[in-house]
């Protein structure tokens, strides 16, 4: 396809910096259009490395992410190796487990292995003859004027390459973004939350999953929270979230046991006492950061996608899903603008910034809310109220997590709709309450109750016999 630059797409070099989840998927999107795609990844090829040390072992894949995969023909391959989670399983302190479905039968999320997903995407990208992987290439710096990038190689040498378009997919601590930070009118905010996270493995019991597999297991304990997602090898990966100052208080194996006995007693035999005591100290607690910025582009030269543009705290399970949706949105704008980068890039910023900023806000809001007052009772209660209202008024009231997780309603529209729904609910409650007061007063006036006095010593008996 010829356009303004005079070069056709097959003559243009698109450099994707970062071969993580979003970079690898993006490589497929650009290769499919015929560009000369060069992926630069600082690490070694994870398909050859024995141990992959990275963030979170598994992730919740939902509708937005699946849609993005399906457009490059990868949905089936990934979904077939994912474990469906139809419900949450809420673990109360007393060991009681209560399931809360995500929705109707087809509404489930998938637990997918991060390393496998990344490997499959790299392999898919490599199937295009016009896509090339460059591992062990760590970007050092680049020039917005010329598009020239410099990479550091493991032997200490450097290598340079010029690209027509640079796609920054190099994660939350993006090197590409450094050039954005030097520019005027670039907005940037970065917030570390006081919580850290730590991953523990729950082994199989007698060759079977230690807990029900098709659930996202949650232990909500206000300040402390644990989540477990199933893996294909019948283990669960448990992620413990707690404030760093609490992590610091736990320094010995006995401290760990005492802590788990108080907050997650049912998990102790499942993880195993010895494993718990050692696994806990294997890695230090990891930090979580929320990053927002805008614009996402520099001229017609460079664009940020995925965590490099918007790192979100993991309390909505949307970081990767949002990054994958970035790829769809960019791809659609490429069609609309005839692949003219000078039109595509500003349009991408215009369309995508409000949605990415909203999911960052929603995830942060959920973090604050969970931390403040979400114990298992409250969690169960809130989700049930949402679901009952949705059942009664299916077209009017759609829970926020449903819009976020199971639709492609733009994040900012989902938020607006949620505000509107809350107004409707509150007004509904007001009408009901007013009606109840008026109706009640009328009935009482019409049929004055016979005053029946209860002997004071019976009051407690009555109160205690009430089942809550
Ligand atoms: P990354 O995955 O960080 O990849 C960036 C890549 O760039 C890496 O491979 C890195 O090596 C490379 N790189 C970095 N710097 C350079 C450089 N200078 N030169 C070359 N290469 C470079 N999301 C969900 O959707 N669902 C979940 O359930 C979920 N759970 C999560 C749980 C936790 C605890 C955390 C921390 C995150 C979770 N996320 C989840 C978010 C998800 O992990 C991220 O949104 C996702 O990994 C972003 O992908 P990315 O490709 O943009 O960045
Ligand atoms: C955190 C860490 C339950 C994977 C938010 C729900 C998460 C995930 C929830 C992690 C929660 C919280 C939602 C999904 C998902 C819930 C969601 C959180 C996956 C509102 C690997 N969150 N997560 N909400 O509804 O929409 O189940 O590490 F505990 S999936 Cl914090 Cl849907």
XYZ file of C-alpha atoms and ligand atoms in Angstrom:
553
model
C 0.000 0.000 0.000
C 1.502 3.344 -1.037
C 0.967 6.444 1.038
C 2.368 9.845 1.902
C 5.865 8.742 2.882
C 6.330 7.121 -0.506
C 7.445 3.902 1.213
C 5.123 0.914 1.232
C 4.583 -0.955 4.477
C 6.962 -3.685 3.414
C 9.789 -1.158 3.168
C 9.129 0.312 6.592
C 10.940 -0.883 9.660
C 8.855 -1.149 12.811
C 10.950 -1.737 15.921
C 9.073 -3.298 18.810
C 11.102 -2.680 21.943
C 10.310 -5.325 24.572
C 9.437 -8.930 23.819
C 7.126 -9.353 26.822
C 3.424 -10.095 26.520
C 2.410 -6.913 24.729
C 5.560 -6.641 22.590
C 5.258 -10.208 21.323
C 1.570 -9.760 20.486
C 2.252 -6.431 18.798
C 4.951 -8.052 16.663
C 2.220 -10.328 15.239
C -0.070 -7.358 14.550
C 2.614 -5.394 12.680
C 4.023 -8.418 10.863
C 0.543 -9.290 9.609
C 0.409 -5.874 7.938
C 3.666 -6.570 6.112
C 6.067 -4.271 7.977
C 9.680 -5.225 8.535
C 9.339 -6.012 12.231
C 12.354 -6.089 14.531
C 11.694 -7.098 18.135
C 14.364 -6.136 20.665
C 14.295 -7.872 24.025
C 16.839 -7.311 26.774
C 16.578 -10.837 28.147
C 17.698 -14.084 26.608
C 15.105 -16.101 24.637
C 12.757 -17.333 27.382
C 12.037 -20.425 25.283
C 15.614 -21.530 25.870
C 16.112 -20.299 29.413
C 15.532 -22.889 32.123
C 14.122 -20.678 34.823
C 12.127 -17.612 33.969
C 12.179 -15.154 36.795
C 9.559 -12.552 36.313
C 6.466 -11.070 37.733
C 3.480 -13.255 38.599
C 3.549 -16.838 37.397
C -0.023 -16.905 36.173
C -2.554 -14.301 35.113
C -6.297 -13.947 34.686
C -7.089 -13.648 30.979
C -10.510 -12.200 30.186
C -12.567 -10.983 27.239
C -10.456 -8.029 26.107
C -7.272 -10.079 26.072
C -8.979 -12.970 24.304
C -10.344 -10.679 21.598
C -6.864 -9.322 20.964
C -5.478 -12.858 20.680
C -8.251 -13.984 18.354
C -7.374 -11.292 15.803
C -3.990 -12.892 15.251
C -5.453 -16.395 15.379
C -3.996 -17.185 18.805
C -7.100 -17.372 20.989
C -7.709 -21.113 20.713
C -4.099 -22.032 21.313
C -3.953 -20.006 24.526
C -7.449 -20.777 25.780
C -6.869 -24.526 25.389
C -3.998 -24.272 27.861
C -5.889 -22.019 30.254
C -7.900 -23.133 33.248
C -11.421 -21.701 33.324
C -12.438 -19.983 36.543
C -16.236 -19.708 36.650
C -16.453 -18.345 40.178
C -14.506 -16.822 42.957
C -14.152 -18.998 46.029
C -14.193 -16.874 49.146
C -12.291 -18.358 52.080
C -13.559 -17.155 55.455
C -11.349 -17.118 58.516
C -13.147 -20.151 59.926
C -12.301 -22.155 56.818
C -15.717 -21.850 55.213
C -15.611 -21.618 51.414
C -18.324 -19.769 49.487
C -18.448 -19.645 45.703
C -19.650 -16.497 43.877
C -20.079 -17.043 40.132
C -18.685 -14.474 37.709
C -21.936 -14.545 35.800
C -23.817 -16.831 33.506
C -22.386 -20.094 32.273
C -20.221 -18.706 29.482
C -18.846 -15.981 31.707
C -15.572 -17.192 33.084
C -12.009 -15.991 33.152
C -8.937 -18.114 32.459
C -5.861 -18.743 34.512
C -2.965 -18.727 32.053
C 0.729 -19.314 32.534
C 2.668 -16.127 31.830
C 5.791 -17.872 30.540
C 3.826 -20.144 28.216
C 1.747 -17.258 26.882
C 4.900 -15.252 26.187
C 6.604 -18.207 24.470
C 3.598 -18.985 22.266
C 3.353 -15.342 21.183
C 7.067 -15.171 20.342
C 6.793 -18.368 18.324
C 3.742 -17.041 16.491
C 5.500 -13.752 15.672
C 8.494 -15.677 14.317
C 6.276 -17.536 11.854
C 6.080 -14.337 9.810
C 9.099 -14.175 7.483
C 9.143 -10.382 7.878
C 9.481 -10.507 11.701
C 12.826 -10.916 13.406
C 13.587 -11.470 17.076
C 16.649 -9.878 18.622
C 17.198 -11.265 22.111
C 19.931 -10.024 24.448
C 19.393 -6.532 23.052
C 18.912 -4.052 25.858
C 17.852 -0.627 24.650
C 20.117 2.048 26.101
C 18.805 5.154 24.391
C 17.129 6.357 21.226
C 16.625 9.565 19.290
C 13.128 10.940 18.635
C 14.543 12.973 15.735
C 16.156 10.182 13.752
C 14.616 7.018 15.232
C 18.115 5.706 15.874
C 18.279 3.240 18.784
C 21.330 1.949 20.635
C 21.375 -1.485 22.212
C 23.737 -2.988 24.716
C 24.833 -6.601 24.070
C 25.848 -9.111 26.756
C 29.509 -8.889 25.645
C 29.482 -5.173 26.405
C 29.367 -4.038 22.788
C 26.665 -1.793 21.410
C 24.592 -2.053 18.278
C 22.479 0.562 16.521
C 19.453 0.427 14.313
C 17.155 2.999 12.766
C 13.405 2.436 12.518
C 10.511 4.260 10.896
C 8.262 3.491 13.854
C 9.330 2.557 17.365
C 6.743 0.762 19.479
C 7.652 0.972 23.154
C 6.493 -2.219 24.882
C 9.303 -2.295 27.418
C 7.204 -2.444 30.552
C 6.584 -0.256 33.581
C 10.184 0.969 33.817
C 10.342 1.758 30.126
C 13.576 3.061 28.619
C 11.651 4.314 25.593
C 9.593 6.541 27.903
C 12.732 8.345 29.136
C 12.774 10.409 25.930
C 9.124 11.331 26.513
C 9.966 12.585 30.009
C 12.398 15.126 28.584
C 9.750 16.752 26.434
C 7.535 19.689 27.200
C 3.850 19.056 27.951
C 4.368 15.371 28.711
C 2.235 14.342 31.677
C 3.508 11.628 33.943
C 2.549 10.223 37.315
C 3.882 7.257 39.194
C 2.584 5.956 42.529
C 3.881 3.059 44.560
C 1.281 1.535 46.838
C 2.242 0.587 50.417
C 1.504 -3.078 49.680
C 3.921 -5.636 48.315
C 3.260 -9.129 47.038
C 4.843 -12.516 47.431
C 4.128 -15.747 45.570
C 3.805 -19.175 47.176
C 3.146 -22.500 45.492
C 0.477 -24.874 46.732
C 1.441 -28.374 45.592
C -1.015 -31.076 44.437
C -2.360 -33.531 47.032
C -2.160 -37.172 45.915
C -1.758 -36.020 42.321
C -4.817 -33.797 42.437
C -5.448 -30.070 42.951
C -5.346 -29.228 46.673
C -8.447 -27.051 46.259
C -11.224 -26.862 43.680
C -9.438 -25.924 40.438
C -12.008 -23.927 38.492
C -12.077 -21.003 40.897
C -10.183 -17.861 41.673
C -9.592 -18.452 45.371
C -9.655 -15.348 47.540
C -8.893 -14.853 51.219
C -10.048 -11.257 51.851
C -8.779 -9.967 55.208
C -8.872 -6.188 54.832
C -5.211 -5.150 55.008
C -4.050 -8.643 54.133
C -5.276 -10.538 51.150
C -4.345 -13.743 49.422
C -5.394 -14.924 45.975
C -4.755 -18.307 44.344
C -4.952 -19.211 40.654
C -4.694 -22.792 39.344
C -1.892 -24.064 37.064
C -1.892 -26.930 34.544
C 0.535 -28.916 36.716
C -2.180 -29.058 39.409
C -0.448 -26.579 41.639
C -1.906 -23.249 42.694
C 0.073 -20.041 42.746
C -0.911 -18.110 45.840
C -0.210 -14.396 45.893
C -0.071 -12.771 49.306
C -0.673 -9.016 49.354
C 0.265 -7.001 52.425
C 1.869 -3.719 53.450
C 5.666 -3.661 53.315
C 5.905 -2.744 56.986
C 4.010 -5.947 57.818
C 6.340 -7.970 55.590
C 9.219 -6.485 57.536
C 7.780 -7.717 60.839
C 7.935 -11.322 59.653
C 11.561 -12.445 59.823
C 11.544 -16.089 60.945
C 9.753 -19.282 59.953
C 7.890 -19.154 63.251
C 6.686 -15.612 62.486
C 5.305 -16.912 59.196
C 3.451 -19.723 60.951
C 2.024 -17.392 63.556
C 0.876 -14.993 60.844
C -0.762 -17.703 58.735
C -2.403 -19.244 61.805
C -4.036 -15.915 62.518
C -5.148 -14.987 58.986
C -4.990 -17.939 56.596
C -5.145 -21.055 58.805
C -6.855 -23.218 56.165
C -3.986 -22.613 53.726
C -1.256 -23.928 56.054
C -1.782 -27.677 55.530
C -2.350 -27.084 51.805
C 0.898 -25.195 51.227
C 2.700 -27.316 53.822
C 4.414 -26.108 56.971
C 7.997 -26.648 55.798
C 7.364 -25.290 52.299
C 5.686 -22.236 53.774
C 8.588 -21.504 56.089
C 11.160 -21.648 53.282
C 9.189 -20.421 50.217
C 8.177 -17.325 52.106
C 11.787 -16.116 52.251
C 12.823 -17.238 48.765
C 12.258 -13.797 47.259
C 11.694 -10.433 48.886
C 8.194 -8.962 48.592
C 7.726 -7.239 45.233
C 6.486 -3.664 44.808
C 3.430 -2.568 42.858
C 3.294 0.672 40.936
C 0.629 2.599 39.104
C 1.806 4.724 36.194
C -0.182 7.082 34.008
C 1.083 9.326 31.252
C 0.055 11.195 28.135
C 0.535 11.623 25.249
C 1.460 8.104 24.187
C 3.300 9.217 21.053
C 6.102 11.416 19.756
C 5.404 12.826 16.297
C 5.040 10.046 13.748
C 7.984 8.165 15.217
C 7.187 6.474 18.493
C 4.267 5.088 20.486
C 3.975 3.511 23.951
C 1.759 0.473 24.631
C 1.145 -1.901 27.516
C 2.753 -1.268 30.907
C 5.181 1.288 29.454
C 2.150 3.508 28.819
C 0.029 2.461 31.796
C 1.136 0.218 34.623
C -1.850 -0.599 36.807
C -2.031 -2.232 40.232
C -3.254 -5.826 39.836
C -6.533 -5.405 41.719
C -8.754 -5.745 38.693
C -6.833 -8.431 36.848
C -6.658 -6.092 33.814
C -3.031 -5.027 33.238
C -2.275 -7.499 30.467
C -5.854 -7.431 29.174
C -5.685 -3.647 28.785
C -2.262 -3.911 27.112
C -3.623 -6.485 24.676
C -6.629 -4.268 23.971
C -4.162 -1.441 23.164
C -3.036 -3.606 20.221
C -6.599 -3.922 18.885
C -7.282 -0.203 19.231
C -4.036 0.709 17.447
C -4.760 -1.824 14.700
C -8.242 -0.406 14.092
C -6.858 3.116 13.873
C -4.221 1.890 11.397
C -7.093 0.812 9.144
C -8.972 4.079 9.609
C -5.881 6.201 8.858
C -4.430 4.146 6.018
C -1.313 3.294 8.051
C -0.214 6.935 7.945
C 1.760 7.162 11.213
C 1.451 10.952 11.371
C -2.327 10.526 11.646
C -2.455 7.189 13.489
C -0.270 8.153 16.448
C -2.140 11.272 17.623
C -5.454 9.527 17.068
C -4.276 6.569 19.139
C -3.358 8.913 22.002
C -6.690 10.705 21.697
C -8.735 7.514 21.778
C -6.768 5.374 24.197
C -5.550 7.673 26.971
C -8.977 8.162 28.610
C -9.580 4.401 28.739
C -6.170 3.419 30.072
C -6.325 6.183 32.679
C -9.720 4.902 33.761
C -8.576 1.307 34.263
C -5.590 2.595 36.243
C -7.991 4.573 38.450
C -10.426 1.681 38.816
C -7.670 -0.721 39.831
C -6.381 1.791 42.384
C -9.904 2.405 43.667
C -10.392 -1.333 44.132
C -7.102 -1.569 45.999
C -8.155 1.194 48.400
C -11.585 -0.343 48.870
C -10.350 -3.904 49.456
C -7.723 -2.697 51.895
C -10.142 -0.495 53.815
C -13.048 -2.802 54.546
C -13.236 -5.951 52.535
C -13.451 -9.027 54.689
C -15.105 -12.176 53.431
C -18.613 -11.199 54.646
C -18.482 -7.798 52.997
C -17.098 -9.246 49.761
C -19.885 -11.843 49.620
C -22.542 -9.274 50.476
C -21.443 -6.682 47.907
C -21.147 -9.144 45.043
C -24.566 -10.627 45.892
C -26.275 -7.207 45.915
C -24.719 -6.418 42.506
C -25.799 -9.747 41.087
C -29.355 -9.552 42.448
C -29.854 -6.084 40.970
C -28.453 -7.342 37.667
C -30.856 -10.302 37.834
C -33.844 -8.024 38.518
C -32.898 -5.370 35.944
C -30.539 -7.162 33.534
C -30.515 -4.370 30.938
C -30.218 -1.476 33.383
C -27.847 -2.645 36.079
C -24.669 -4.375 34.936
C -21.995 -4.848 37.612
C -18.826 -2.856 36.951
C -16.597 -5.955 37.007
C -18.872 -7.515 34.353
C -18.427 -4.547 32.011
C -14.680 -4.528 32.675
C -14.115 -8.273 32.471
C -16.662 -9.627 30.011
C -17.233 -6.854 27.472
C -15.261 -4.474 25.306
C -17.237 -1.459 26.500
C -14.600 1.271 26.630
C -13.250 1.502 30.176
C -14.194 5.159 30.486
C -17.732 4.416 29.312
C -18.025 1.526 31.771
C -17.106 3.931 34.559
C -19.636 6.550 33.371
C -22.303 3.891 33.141
C -21.475 2.685 36.646
C -21.888 6.235 38.012
C -25.234 6.466 36.259
C -26.341 3.079 37.624
C -25.407 4.082 41.153
C -27.589 7.155 40.767
C -30.478 4.985 39.592
C -29.951 2.564 42.488
C -29.786 5.358 45.051
C -32.900 7.010 43.676
C -34.623 3.644 43.618
C -33.682 3.125 47.255
C -34.931 6.619 48.104
C -38.280 5.937 46.419
C -38.579 2.594 48.201
C -37.641 4.069 51.547
C -40.051 6.994 51.141
C -42.755 4.610 50.016
C -42.102 2.351 52.959
C -42.281 5.219 55.451
C -45.446 6.655 53.917
C -47.093 3.282 53.463
C -46.068 2.198 56.927
C -47.408 5.379 58.530
C -50.666 4.967 56.673
C -51.074 1.356 57.773
C -50.183 2.158 61.358
C -52.657 5.056 61.402
C -55.372 2.844 59.986
C -54.640 -0.177 62.149
C -53.070 1.047 65.364
C -51.095 -1.847 66.801
C -52.064 -3.264 70.133
C -49.141 -2.317 72.300
C -47.630 -5.472 73.578
C -45.003 -5.179 76.219
C -42.197 -7.670 76.497
C -40.806 -8.364 79.947
C -37.361 -6.837 80.057
C -35.650 -10.101 81.019
C -37.006 -11.679 77.781
C -35.503 -9.006 75.513
C -32.061 -10.601 75.397
C -33.507 -14.050 74.721
C -35.385 -12.643 71.775
C -32.438 -10.773 70.385
C -30.131 -13.743 70.692
C -32.601 -16.085 69.039
C -32.645 -13.902 65.917
C -30.657 -15.659 63.185
C -28.417 -13.180 61.308
P 6.190 -6.628 30.510
O 5.459 -7.912 30.667
O 6.833 -6.031 31.704
O 7.272 -6.824 29.369
C 8.254 -5.853 29.092
C 9.382 -6.515 28.340
O 10.308 -5.536 27.947
C 10.149 -7.523 29.189
O 10.298 -8.714 28.475
C 11.472 -6.838 29.457
O 12.545 -7.746 29.586
C 11.614 -5.973 28.219
N 12.447 -4.785 28.417
C 12.445 -3.937 29.465
N 13.352 -2.962 29.295
C 13.952 -3.201 28.106
C 14.986 -2.533 27.376
N 15.605 -1.449 27.854
N 15.357 -3.047 26.173
C 14.758 -4.165 25.683
N 13.770 -4.820 26.334
C 13.372 -4.343 27.531
N -2.707 -8.585 34.206
C -3.844 -9.221 33.831
O -4.406 -8.915 32.784
N -4.375 -10.212 34.606
C -3.826 -10.578 35.800
O -4.342 -11.480 36.465
C -2.649 -9.907 36.240
N -2.092 -10.227 37.426
C -0.974 -9.560 37.822
C -0.437 -9.867 39.063
C 0.684 -9.207 39.516
C 1.241 -9.553 40.870
C 1.289 -8.207 38.704
C 2.506 -7.471 39.188
C 0.754 -7.896 37.475
C -0.382 -8.565 37.011
N -0.950 -8.261 35.756
C -2.108 -8.901 35.381
C -0.371 -7.215 34.873
C 0.542 -7.795 33.794
O 1.575 -8.519 34.381
C 1.143 -6.667 32.959
O 0.167 -5.723 32.614
C 1.782 -7.202 31.667
O 2.839 -8.050 31.957
C 2.266 -6.045 30.790
O 2.928 -6.525 29.654
P 4.019 -5.662 28.905
O 4.451 -6.497 27.755
O 3.515 -4.307 28.670
O 5.201 -5.508 29.946
C -5.068 -9.984 41.650
C -3.835 -10.604 41.571
C -11.412 -10.377 43.163
C -4.626 -11.932 39.740
C -10.677 -7.868 42.267
C -12.069 -9.808 42.104
C -6.065 -10.338 40.779
C -5.848 -11.306 39.837
C -11.689 -8.532 41.654
C -3.625 -11.571 40.625
C -10.408 -9.685 43.799
C -10.020 -8.449 43.335
C -11.238 -9.393 38.974
C -11.394 -10.407 38.068
C -9.230 -10.362 39.151
C -13.140 -10.598 41.468
C -12.227 -8.359 39.260
C -7.415 -9.825 40.683
C -7.050 -11.494 39.052
C -13.162 -6.752 40.840
C -2.117 -13.154 39.754
N -10.029 -9.408 39.562
N -7.971 -10.562 39.597
N -12.337 -7.913 40.556
O -14.156 -10.029 41.059
O -12.885 -7.882 38.365
O -12.975 -11.811 41.392
O -2.375 -12.116 40.624
F -9.805 -10.206 44.862
S -9.993 -11.331 37.956
Cl -8.750 -7.656 44.118
Cl -12.777 -10.766 37.123
